[in-house]
mmCIF file with all atom_site columns, C-alpha atoms in Angstrom:
data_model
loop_
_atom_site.group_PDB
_atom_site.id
_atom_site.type_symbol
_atom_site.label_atom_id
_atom_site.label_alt_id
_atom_site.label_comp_id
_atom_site.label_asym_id
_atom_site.label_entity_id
_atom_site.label_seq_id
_atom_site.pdbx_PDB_ins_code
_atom_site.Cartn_x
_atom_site.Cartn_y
_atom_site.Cartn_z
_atom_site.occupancy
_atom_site.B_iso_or_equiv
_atom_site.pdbx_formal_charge
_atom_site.auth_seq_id
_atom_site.auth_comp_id
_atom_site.auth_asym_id
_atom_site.auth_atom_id
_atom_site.pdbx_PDB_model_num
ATOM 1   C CA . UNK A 1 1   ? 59.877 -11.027 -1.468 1.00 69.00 ? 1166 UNK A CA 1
ATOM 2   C CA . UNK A 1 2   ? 61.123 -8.732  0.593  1.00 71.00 ? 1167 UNK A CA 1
ATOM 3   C CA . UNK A 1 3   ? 60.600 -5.690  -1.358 1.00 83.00 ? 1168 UNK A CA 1
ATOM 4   C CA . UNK A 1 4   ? 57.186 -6.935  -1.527 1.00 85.00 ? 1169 UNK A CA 1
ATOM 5   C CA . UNK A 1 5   ? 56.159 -7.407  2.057  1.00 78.00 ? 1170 UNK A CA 1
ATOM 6   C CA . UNK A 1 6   ? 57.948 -3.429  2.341  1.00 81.00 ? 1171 UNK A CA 1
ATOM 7   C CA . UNK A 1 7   ? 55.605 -2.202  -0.257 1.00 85.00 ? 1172 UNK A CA 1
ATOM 8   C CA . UNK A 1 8   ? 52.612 -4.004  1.046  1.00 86.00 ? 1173 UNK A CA 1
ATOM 9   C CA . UNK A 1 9   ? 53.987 -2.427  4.827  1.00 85.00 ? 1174 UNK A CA 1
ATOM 10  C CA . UNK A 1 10  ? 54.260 1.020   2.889  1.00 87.00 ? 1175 UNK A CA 1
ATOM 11  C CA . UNK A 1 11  ? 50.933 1.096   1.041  1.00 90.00 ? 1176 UNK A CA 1
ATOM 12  C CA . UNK A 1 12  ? 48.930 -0.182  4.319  1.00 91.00 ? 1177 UNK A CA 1
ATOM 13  C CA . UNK A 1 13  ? 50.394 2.812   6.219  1.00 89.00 ? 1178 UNK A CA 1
ATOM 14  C CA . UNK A 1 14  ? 49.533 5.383   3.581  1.00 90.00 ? 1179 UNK A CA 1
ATOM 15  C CA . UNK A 1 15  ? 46.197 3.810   3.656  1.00 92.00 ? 1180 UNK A CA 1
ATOM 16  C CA . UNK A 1 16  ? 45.835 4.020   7.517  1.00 93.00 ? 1181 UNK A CA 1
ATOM 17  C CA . UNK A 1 17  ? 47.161 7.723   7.410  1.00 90.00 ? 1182 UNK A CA 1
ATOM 18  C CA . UNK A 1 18  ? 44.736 8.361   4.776  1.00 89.00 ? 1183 UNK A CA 1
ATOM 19  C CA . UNK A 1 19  ? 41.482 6.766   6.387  1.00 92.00 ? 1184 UNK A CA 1
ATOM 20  C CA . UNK A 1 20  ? 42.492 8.345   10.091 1.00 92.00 ? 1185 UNK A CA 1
ATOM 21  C CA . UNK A 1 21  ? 42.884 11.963  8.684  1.00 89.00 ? 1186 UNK A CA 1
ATOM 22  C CA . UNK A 1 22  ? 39.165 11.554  6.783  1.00 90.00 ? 1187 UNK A CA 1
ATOM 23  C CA . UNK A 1 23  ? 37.678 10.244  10.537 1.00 92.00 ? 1188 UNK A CA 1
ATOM 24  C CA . UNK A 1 24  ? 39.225 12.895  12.199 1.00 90.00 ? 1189 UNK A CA 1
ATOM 25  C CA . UNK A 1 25  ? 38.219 15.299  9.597  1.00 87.00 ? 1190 UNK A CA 1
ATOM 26  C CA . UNK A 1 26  ? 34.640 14.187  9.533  1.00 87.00 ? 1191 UNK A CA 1
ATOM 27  C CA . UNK A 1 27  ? 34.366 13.921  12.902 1.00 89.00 ? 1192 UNK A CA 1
ATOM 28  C CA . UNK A 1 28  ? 35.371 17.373  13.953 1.00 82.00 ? 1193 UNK A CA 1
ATOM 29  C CA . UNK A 1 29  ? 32.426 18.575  11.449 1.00 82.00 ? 1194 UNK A CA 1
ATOM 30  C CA . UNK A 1 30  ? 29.989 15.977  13.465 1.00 83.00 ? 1195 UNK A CA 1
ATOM 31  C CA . UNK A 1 31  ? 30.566 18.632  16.699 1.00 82.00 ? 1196 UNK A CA 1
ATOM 32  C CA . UNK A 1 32  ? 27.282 20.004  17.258 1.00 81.00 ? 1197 UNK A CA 1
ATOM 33  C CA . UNK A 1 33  ? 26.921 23.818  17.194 1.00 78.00 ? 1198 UNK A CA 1
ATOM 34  C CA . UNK A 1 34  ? 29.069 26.255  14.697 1.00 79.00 ? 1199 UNK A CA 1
ATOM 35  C CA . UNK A 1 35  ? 32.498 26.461  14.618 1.00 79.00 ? 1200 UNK A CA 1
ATOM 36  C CA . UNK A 1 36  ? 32.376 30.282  13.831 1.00 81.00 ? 1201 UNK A CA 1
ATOM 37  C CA . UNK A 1 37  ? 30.454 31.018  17.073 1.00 82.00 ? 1202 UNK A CA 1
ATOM 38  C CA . UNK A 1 38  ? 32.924 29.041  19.031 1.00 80.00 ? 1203 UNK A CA 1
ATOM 39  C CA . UNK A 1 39  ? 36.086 30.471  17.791 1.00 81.00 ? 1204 UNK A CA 1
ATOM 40  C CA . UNK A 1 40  ? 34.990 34.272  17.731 1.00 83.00 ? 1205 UNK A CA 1
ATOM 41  C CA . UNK A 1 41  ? 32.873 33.992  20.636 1.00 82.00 ? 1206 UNK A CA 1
ATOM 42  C CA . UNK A 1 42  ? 29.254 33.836  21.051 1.00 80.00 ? 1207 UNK A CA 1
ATOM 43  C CA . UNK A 1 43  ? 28.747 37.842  21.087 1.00 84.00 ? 1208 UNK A CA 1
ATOM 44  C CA . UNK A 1 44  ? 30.341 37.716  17.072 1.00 84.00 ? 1209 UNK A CA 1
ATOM 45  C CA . UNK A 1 45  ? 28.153 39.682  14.859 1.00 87.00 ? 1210 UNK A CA 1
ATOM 46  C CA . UNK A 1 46  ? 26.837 37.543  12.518 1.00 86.00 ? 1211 UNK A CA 1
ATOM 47  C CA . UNK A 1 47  ? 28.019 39.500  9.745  1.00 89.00 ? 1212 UNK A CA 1
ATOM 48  C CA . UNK A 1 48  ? 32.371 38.844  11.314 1.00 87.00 ? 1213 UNK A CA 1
ATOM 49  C CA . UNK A 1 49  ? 30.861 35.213  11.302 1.00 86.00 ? 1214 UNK A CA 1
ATOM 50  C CA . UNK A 1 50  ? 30.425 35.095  7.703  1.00 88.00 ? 1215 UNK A CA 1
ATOM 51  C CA . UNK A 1 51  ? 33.420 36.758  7.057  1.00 88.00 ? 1216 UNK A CA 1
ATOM 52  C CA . UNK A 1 52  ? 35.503 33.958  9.507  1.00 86.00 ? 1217 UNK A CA 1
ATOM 53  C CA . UNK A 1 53  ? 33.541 31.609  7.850  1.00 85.00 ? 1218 UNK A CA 1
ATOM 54  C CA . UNK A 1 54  ? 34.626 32.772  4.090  1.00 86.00 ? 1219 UNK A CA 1
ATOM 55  C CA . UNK A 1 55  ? 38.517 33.390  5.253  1.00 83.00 ? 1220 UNK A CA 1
ATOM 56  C CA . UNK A 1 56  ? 37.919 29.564  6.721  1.00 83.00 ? 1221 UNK A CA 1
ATOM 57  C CA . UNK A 1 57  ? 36.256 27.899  3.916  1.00 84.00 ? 1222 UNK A CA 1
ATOM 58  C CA . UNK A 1 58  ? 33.758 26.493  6.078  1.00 83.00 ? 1223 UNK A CA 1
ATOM 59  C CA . UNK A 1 59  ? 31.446 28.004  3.217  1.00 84.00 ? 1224 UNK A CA 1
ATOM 60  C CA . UNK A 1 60  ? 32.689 25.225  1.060  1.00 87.00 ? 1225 UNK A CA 1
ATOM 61  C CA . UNK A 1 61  ? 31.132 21.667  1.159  1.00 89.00 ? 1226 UNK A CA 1
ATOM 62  C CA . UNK A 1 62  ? 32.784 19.022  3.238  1.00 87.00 ? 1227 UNK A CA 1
ATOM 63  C CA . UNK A 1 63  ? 34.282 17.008  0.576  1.00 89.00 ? 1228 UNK A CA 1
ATOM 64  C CA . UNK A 1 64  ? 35.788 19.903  -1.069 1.00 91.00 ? 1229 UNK A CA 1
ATOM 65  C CA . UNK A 1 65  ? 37.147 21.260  2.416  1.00 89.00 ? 1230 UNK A CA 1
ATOM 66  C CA . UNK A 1 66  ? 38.884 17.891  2.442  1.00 91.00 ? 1231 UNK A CA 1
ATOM 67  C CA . UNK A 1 67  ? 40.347 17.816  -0.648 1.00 91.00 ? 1232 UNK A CA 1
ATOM 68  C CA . UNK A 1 68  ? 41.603 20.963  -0.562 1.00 89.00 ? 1233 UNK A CA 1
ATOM 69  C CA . UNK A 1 69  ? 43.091 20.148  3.196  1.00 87.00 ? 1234 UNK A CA 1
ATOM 70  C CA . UNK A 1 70  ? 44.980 16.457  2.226  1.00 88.00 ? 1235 UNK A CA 1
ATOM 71  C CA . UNK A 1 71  ? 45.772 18.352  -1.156 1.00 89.00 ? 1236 UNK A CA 1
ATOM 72  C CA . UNK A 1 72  ? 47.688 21.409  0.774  1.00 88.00 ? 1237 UNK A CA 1
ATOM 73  C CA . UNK A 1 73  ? 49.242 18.812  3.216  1.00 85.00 ? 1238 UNK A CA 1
ATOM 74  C CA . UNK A 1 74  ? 50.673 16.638  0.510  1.00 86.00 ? 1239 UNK A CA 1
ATOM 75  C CA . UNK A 1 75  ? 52.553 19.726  -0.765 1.00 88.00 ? 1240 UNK A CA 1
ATOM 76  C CA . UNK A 1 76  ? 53.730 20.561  3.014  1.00 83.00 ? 1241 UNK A CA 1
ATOM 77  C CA . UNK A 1 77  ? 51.118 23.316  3.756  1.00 84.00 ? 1242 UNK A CA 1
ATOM 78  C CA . UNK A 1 78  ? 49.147 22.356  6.881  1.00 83.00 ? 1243 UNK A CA 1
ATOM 79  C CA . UNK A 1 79  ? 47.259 26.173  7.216  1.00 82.00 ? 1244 UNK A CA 1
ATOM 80  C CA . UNK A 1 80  ? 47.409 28.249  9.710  1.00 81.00 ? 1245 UNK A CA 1
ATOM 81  C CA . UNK A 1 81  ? 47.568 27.853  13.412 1.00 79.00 ? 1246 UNK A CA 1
ATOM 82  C CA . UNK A 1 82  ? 44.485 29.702  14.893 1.00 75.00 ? 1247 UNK A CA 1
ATOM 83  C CA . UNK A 1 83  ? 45.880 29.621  18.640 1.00 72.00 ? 1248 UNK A CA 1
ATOM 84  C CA . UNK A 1 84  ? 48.786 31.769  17.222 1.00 76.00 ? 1249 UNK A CA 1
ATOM 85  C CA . UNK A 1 85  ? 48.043 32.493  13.702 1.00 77.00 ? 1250 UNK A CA 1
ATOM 86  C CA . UNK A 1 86  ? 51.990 30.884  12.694 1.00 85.00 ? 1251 UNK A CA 1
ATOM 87  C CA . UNK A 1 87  ? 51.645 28.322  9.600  1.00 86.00 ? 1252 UNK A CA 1
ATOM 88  C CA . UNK A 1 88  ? 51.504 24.780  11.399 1.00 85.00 ? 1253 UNK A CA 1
ATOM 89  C CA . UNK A 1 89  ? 54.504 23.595  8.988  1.00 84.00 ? 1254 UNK A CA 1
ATOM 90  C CA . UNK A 1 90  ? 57.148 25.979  11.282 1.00 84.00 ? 1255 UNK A CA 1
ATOM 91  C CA . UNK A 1 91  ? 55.242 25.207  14.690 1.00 84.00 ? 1256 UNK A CA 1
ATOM 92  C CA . UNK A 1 92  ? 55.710 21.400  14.207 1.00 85.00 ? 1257 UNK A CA 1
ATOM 93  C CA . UNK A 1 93  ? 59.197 21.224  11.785 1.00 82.00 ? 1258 UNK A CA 1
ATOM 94  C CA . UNK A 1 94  ? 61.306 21.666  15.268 1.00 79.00 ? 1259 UNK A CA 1
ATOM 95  C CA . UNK A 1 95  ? 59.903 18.878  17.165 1.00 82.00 ? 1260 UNK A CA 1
ATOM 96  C CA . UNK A 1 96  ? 60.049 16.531  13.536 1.00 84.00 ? 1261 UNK A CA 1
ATOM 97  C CA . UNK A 1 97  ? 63.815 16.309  13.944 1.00 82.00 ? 1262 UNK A CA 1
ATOM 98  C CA . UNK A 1 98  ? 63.099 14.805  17.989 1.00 83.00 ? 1263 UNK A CA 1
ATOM 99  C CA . UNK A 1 99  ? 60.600 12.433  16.792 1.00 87.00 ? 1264 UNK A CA 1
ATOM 100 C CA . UNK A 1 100 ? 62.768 11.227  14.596 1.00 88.00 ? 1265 UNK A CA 1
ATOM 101 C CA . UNK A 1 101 ? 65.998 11.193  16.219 1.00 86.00 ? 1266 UNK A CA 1
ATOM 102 C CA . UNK A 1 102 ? 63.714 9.252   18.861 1.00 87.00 ? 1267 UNK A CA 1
ATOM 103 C CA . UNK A 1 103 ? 61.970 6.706   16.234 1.00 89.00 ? 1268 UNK A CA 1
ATOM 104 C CA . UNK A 1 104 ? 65.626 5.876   15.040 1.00 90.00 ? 1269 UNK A CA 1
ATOM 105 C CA . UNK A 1 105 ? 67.334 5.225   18.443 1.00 89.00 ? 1270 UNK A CA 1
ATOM 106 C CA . UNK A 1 106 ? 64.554 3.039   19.274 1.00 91.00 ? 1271 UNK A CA 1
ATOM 107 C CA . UNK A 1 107 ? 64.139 1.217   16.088 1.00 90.00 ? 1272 UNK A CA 1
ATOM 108 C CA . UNK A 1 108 ? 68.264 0.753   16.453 1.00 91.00 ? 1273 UNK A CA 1
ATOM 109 C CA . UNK A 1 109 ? 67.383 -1.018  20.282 1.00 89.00 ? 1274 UNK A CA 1
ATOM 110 C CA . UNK A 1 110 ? 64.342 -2.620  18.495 1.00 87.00 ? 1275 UNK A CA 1
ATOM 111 C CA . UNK A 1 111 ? 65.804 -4.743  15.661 1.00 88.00 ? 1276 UNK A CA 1
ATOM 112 C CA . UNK A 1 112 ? 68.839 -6.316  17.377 1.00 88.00 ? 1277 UNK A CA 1
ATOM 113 C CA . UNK A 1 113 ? 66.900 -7.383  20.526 1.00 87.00 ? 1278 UNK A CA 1
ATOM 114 C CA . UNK A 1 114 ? 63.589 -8.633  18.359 1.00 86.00 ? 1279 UNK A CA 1
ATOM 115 C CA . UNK A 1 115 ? 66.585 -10.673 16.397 1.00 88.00 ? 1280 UNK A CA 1
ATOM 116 C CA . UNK A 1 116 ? 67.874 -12.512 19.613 1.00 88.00 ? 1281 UNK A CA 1
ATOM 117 C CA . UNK A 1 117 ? 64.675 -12.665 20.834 1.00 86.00 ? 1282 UNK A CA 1
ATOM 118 C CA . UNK A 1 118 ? 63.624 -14.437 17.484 1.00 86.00 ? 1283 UNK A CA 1
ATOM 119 C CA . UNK A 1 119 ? 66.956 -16.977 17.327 1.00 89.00 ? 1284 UNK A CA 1
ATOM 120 C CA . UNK A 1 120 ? 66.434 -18.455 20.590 1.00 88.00 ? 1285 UNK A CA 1
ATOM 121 C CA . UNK A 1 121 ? 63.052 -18.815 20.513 1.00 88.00 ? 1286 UNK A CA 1
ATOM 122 C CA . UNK A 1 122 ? 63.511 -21.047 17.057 1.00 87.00 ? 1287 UNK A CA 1
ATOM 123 C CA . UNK A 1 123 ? 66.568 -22.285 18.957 1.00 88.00 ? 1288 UNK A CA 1
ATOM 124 C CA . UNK A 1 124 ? 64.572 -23.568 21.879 1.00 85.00 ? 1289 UNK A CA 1
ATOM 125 C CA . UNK A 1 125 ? 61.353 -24.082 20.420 1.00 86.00 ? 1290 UNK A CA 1
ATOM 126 C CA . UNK A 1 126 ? 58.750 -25.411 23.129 1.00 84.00 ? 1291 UNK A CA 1
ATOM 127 C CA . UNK A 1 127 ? 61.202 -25.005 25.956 1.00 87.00 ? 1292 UNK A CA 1
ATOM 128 C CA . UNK A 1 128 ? 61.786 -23.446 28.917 1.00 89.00 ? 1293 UNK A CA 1
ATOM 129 C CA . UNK A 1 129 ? 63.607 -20.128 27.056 1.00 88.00 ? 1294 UNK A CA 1
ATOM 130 C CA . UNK A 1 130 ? 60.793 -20.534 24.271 1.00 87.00 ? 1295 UNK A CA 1
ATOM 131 C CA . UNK A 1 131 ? 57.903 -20.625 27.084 1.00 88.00 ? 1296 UNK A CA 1
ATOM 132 C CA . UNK A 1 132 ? 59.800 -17.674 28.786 1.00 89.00 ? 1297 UNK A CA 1
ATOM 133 C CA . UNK A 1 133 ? 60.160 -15.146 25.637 1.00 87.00 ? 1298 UNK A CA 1
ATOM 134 C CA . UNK A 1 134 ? 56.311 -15.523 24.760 1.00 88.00 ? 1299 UNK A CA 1
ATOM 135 C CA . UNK A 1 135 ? 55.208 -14.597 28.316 1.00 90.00 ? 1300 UNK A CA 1
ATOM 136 C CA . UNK A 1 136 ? 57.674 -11.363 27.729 1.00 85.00 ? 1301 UNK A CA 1
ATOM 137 C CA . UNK A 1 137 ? 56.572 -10.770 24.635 1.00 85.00 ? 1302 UNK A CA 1
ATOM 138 C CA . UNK A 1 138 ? 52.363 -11.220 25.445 1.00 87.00 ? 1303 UNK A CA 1
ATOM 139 C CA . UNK A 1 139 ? 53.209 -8.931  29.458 1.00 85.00 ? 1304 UNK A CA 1
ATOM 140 C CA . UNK A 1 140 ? 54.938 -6.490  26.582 1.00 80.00 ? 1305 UNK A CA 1
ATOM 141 C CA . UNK A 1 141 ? 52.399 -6.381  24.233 1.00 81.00 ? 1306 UNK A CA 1
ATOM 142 C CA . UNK A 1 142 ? 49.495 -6.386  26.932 1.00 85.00 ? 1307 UNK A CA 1
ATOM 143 C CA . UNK A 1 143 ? 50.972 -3.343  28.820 1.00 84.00 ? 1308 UNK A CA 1
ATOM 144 C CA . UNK A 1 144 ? 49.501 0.039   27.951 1.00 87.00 ? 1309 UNK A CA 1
ATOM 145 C CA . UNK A 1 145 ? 53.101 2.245   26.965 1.00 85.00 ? 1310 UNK A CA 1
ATOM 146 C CA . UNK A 1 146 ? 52.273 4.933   29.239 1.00 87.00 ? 1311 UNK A CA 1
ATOM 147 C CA . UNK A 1 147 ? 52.310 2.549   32.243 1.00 88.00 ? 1312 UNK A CA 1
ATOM 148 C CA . UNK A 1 148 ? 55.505 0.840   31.226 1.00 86.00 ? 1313 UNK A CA 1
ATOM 149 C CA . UNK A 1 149 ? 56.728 3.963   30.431 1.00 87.00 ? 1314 UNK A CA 1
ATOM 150 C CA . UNK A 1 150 ? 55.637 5.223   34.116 1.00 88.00 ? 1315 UNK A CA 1
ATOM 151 C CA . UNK A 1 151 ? 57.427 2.104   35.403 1.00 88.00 ? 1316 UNK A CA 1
ATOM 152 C CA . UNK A 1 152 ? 60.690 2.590   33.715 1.00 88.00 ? 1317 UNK A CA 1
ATOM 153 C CA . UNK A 1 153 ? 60.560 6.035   34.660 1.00 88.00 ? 1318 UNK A CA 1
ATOM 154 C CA . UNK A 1 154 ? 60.232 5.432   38.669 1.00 89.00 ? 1319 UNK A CA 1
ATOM 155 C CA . UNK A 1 155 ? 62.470 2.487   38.416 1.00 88.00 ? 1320 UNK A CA 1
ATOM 156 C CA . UNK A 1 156 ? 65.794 3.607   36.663 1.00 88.00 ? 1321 UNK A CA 1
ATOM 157 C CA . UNK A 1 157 ? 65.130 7.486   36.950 1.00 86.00 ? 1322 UNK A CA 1
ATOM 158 C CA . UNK A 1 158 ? 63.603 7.664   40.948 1.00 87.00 ? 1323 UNK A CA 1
ATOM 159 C CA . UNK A 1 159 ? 65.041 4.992   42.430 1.00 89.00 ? 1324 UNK A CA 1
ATOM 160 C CA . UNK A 1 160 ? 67.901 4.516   39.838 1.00 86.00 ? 1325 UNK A CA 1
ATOM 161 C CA . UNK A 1 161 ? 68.474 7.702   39.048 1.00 84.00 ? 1326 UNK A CA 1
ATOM 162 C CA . UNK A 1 162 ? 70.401 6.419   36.004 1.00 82.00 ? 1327 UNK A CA 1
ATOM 163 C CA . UNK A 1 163 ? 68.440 8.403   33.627 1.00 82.00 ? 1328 UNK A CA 1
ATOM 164 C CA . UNK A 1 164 ? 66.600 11.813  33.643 1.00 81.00 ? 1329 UNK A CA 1
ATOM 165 C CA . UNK A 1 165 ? 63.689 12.049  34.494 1.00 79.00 ? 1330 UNK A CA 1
ATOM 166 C CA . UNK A 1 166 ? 62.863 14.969  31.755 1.00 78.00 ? 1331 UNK A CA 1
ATOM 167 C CA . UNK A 1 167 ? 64.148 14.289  27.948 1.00 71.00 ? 1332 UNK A CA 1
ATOM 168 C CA . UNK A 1 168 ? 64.858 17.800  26.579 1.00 71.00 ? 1333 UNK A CA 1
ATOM 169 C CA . UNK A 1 169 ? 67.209 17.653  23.416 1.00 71.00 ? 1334 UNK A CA 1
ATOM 170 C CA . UNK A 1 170 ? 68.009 21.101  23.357 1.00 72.00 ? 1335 UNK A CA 1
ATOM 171 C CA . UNK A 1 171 ? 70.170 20.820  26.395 1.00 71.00 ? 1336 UNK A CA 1
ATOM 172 C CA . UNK A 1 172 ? 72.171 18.371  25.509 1.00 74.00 ? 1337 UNK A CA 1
ATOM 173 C CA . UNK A 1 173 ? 75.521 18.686  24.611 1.00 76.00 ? 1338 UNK A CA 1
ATOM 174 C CA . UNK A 1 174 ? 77.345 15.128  24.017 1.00 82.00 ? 1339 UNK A CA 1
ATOM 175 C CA . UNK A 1 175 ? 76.376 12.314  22.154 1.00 82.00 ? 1340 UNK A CA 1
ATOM 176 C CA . UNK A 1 176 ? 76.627 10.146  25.821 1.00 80.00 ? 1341 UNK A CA 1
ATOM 177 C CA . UNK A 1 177 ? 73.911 12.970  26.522 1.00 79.00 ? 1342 UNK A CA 1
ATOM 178 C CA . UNK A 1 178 ? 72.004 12.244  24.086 1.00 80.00 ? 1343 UNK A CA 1
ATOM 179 C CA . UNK A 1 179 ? 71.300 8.722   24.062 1.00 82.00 ? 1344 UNK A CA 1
ATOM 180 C CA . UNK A 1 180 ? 71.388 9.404   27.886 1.00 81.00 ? 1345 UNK A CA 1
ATOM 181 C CA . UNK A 1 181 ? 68.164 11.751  27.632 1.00 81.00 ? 1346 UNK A CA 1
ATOM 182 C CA . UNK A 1 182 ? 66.505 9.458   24.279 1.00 84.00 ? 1347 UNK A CA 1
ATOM 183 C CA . UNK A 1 183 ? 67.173 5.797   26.405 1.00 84.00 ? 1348 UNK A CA 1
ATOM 184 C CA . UNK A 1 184 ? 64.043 5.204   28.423 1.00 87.00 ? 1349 UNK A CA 1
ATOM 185 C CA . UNK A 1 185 ? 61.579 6.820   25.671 1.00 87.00 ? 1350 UNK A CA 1
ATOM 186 C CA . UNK A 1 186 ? 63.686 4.592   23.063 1.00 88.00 ? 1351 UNK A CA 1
ATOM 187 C CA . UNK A 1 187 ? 63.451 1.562   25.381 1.00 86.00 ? 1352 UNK A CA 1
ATOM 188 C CA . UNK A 1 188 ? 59.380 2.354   25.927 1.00 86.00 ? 1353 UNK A CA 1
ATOM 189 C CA . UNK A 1 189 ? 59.026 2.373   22.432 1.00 86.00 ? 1354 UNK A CA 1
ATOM 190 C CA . UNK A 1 190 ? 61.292 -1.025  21.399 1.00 86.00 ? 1355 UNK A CA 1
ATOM 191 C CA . UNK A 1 191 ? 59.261 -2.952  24.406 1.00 83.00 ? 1356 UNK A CA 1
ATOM 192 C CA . UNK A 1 192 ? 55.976 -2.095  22.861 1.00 78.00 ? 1357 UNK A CA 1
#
C-alpha cells in the first residue's frame, strides 16, 4: 500500500516534470521574431545567422529539438550556457547541494509537526483544537510563500534578530550555523 501510493507519488512527478519542460519548451518557440536575430543582434549578417542557427539546431524541427534536449538532460547534459558559454551541468551542480541540504532540513521540520498536527486533530475531532488546526492549516495553505516568507523574515530576523537575514552556506562554519542560516527558509517551506 504504501509502496504503491510512493510509486503513484513518483510517476505523477515524472509526469509533471515531463509535461512542464514540453510547455516551457514550446512556449519559448511561440516568441514571435527569430531567436538568431535576438541573440547576435539585429546588425548579424544573415549568413553568422545561419551559422548560429546550425551550431544551435534551431535548423532542426521542433520535435526533434526536443528530443534531442530531454534526451541530453536525462544523461546529465543540459548544453551550454549562452550568457557565459560554461556547460549548465557545472553552473547549477554548486547550488544542487543547497537545495538539497534545504529540501531535507525542511522536510525533517515538515514530517514531525504534520504528525502532531495530524494526532490531535483525530484526537479532538470537531473540537475546539480540531476547529483551530484547520484554520492554521487553510491561513497556511492560502498564504502566497513569498509573503510568509517576508513575514518571518521581518518578524524573527528585524525585530527578532534571531536569525539572519541573508542565508549564505558558504560562510558557515558550525552545524548551529547551519541550521541557524537554513531555519526560516526550512520553516517557509514546512508551513506551505
Amino acid at each position: 500500500m504504501v509502496w504503491r501510493v510512493i510509486g503513484s507519488r513518483l510517476a505523477l512527478s515524472i509526469l509533471t516534470l515531463f509535461l512542464v519542460s514540453l510547455i516551457i519548451f514550446y512556449a519559448l518557440e511561440a516568441i514571435p521574431g527569430d531567436i538568431a536575430t535576438r541573440i547576435l543582434g539585429r546588425f548579424a549578417t544573415e549568413e553568422q545567422k545561419q551559422i548560429f542557427r546550425e551550431q544551435m539546431q534551431l535548423d532542426l524541427p521542433l520535435y526533434q529539438r526536443y528530443l534531442n534536449w530531454i534526451g541530453g538532460a536525462l544523461r546529465g547534459d543540459f548544453g551550454e550556457s549562452l550568457a557565459s558559454g560554461r556547460d549548465v551541468g557545472e553552473v547549477i551542480a554548486p547550488k544542487l547541494r543547497n537545495t538539497f541540504m534545504l529540501a531535507a532540513f525542511a522536510f525533517i521540520l515538515y514530517v514531525p509537526i504534520t504528525l502532531i498536527l495530524a494526532i490531535l486533530s483525530a484526537i479532538n475531532r470537531s473540537g475546539p483544537i480540531d476547529n483551530g488546526i484547520a484554520i492554521f492549516t487553510l491561513i497556511g495553505l492560502s498564504t502566497p510563500e513569498f509573503v510568509l516568507a517576508t513575514v518571518l523574515l521581518l518578524f524573527f530576523a528585524v525585530r527578532i534578530p534571531a536569525f539572519p537575514t541573508m542565508s549564505v552556506l558558504e560562510n558557515v562554519e558550525t552545524l548551529g550555523d547551519l541550521l541557524r542560516t537554513l531555519a526560516l527558509p526550512a520553516i517557509t517551506l514546512a508551513i506551505v
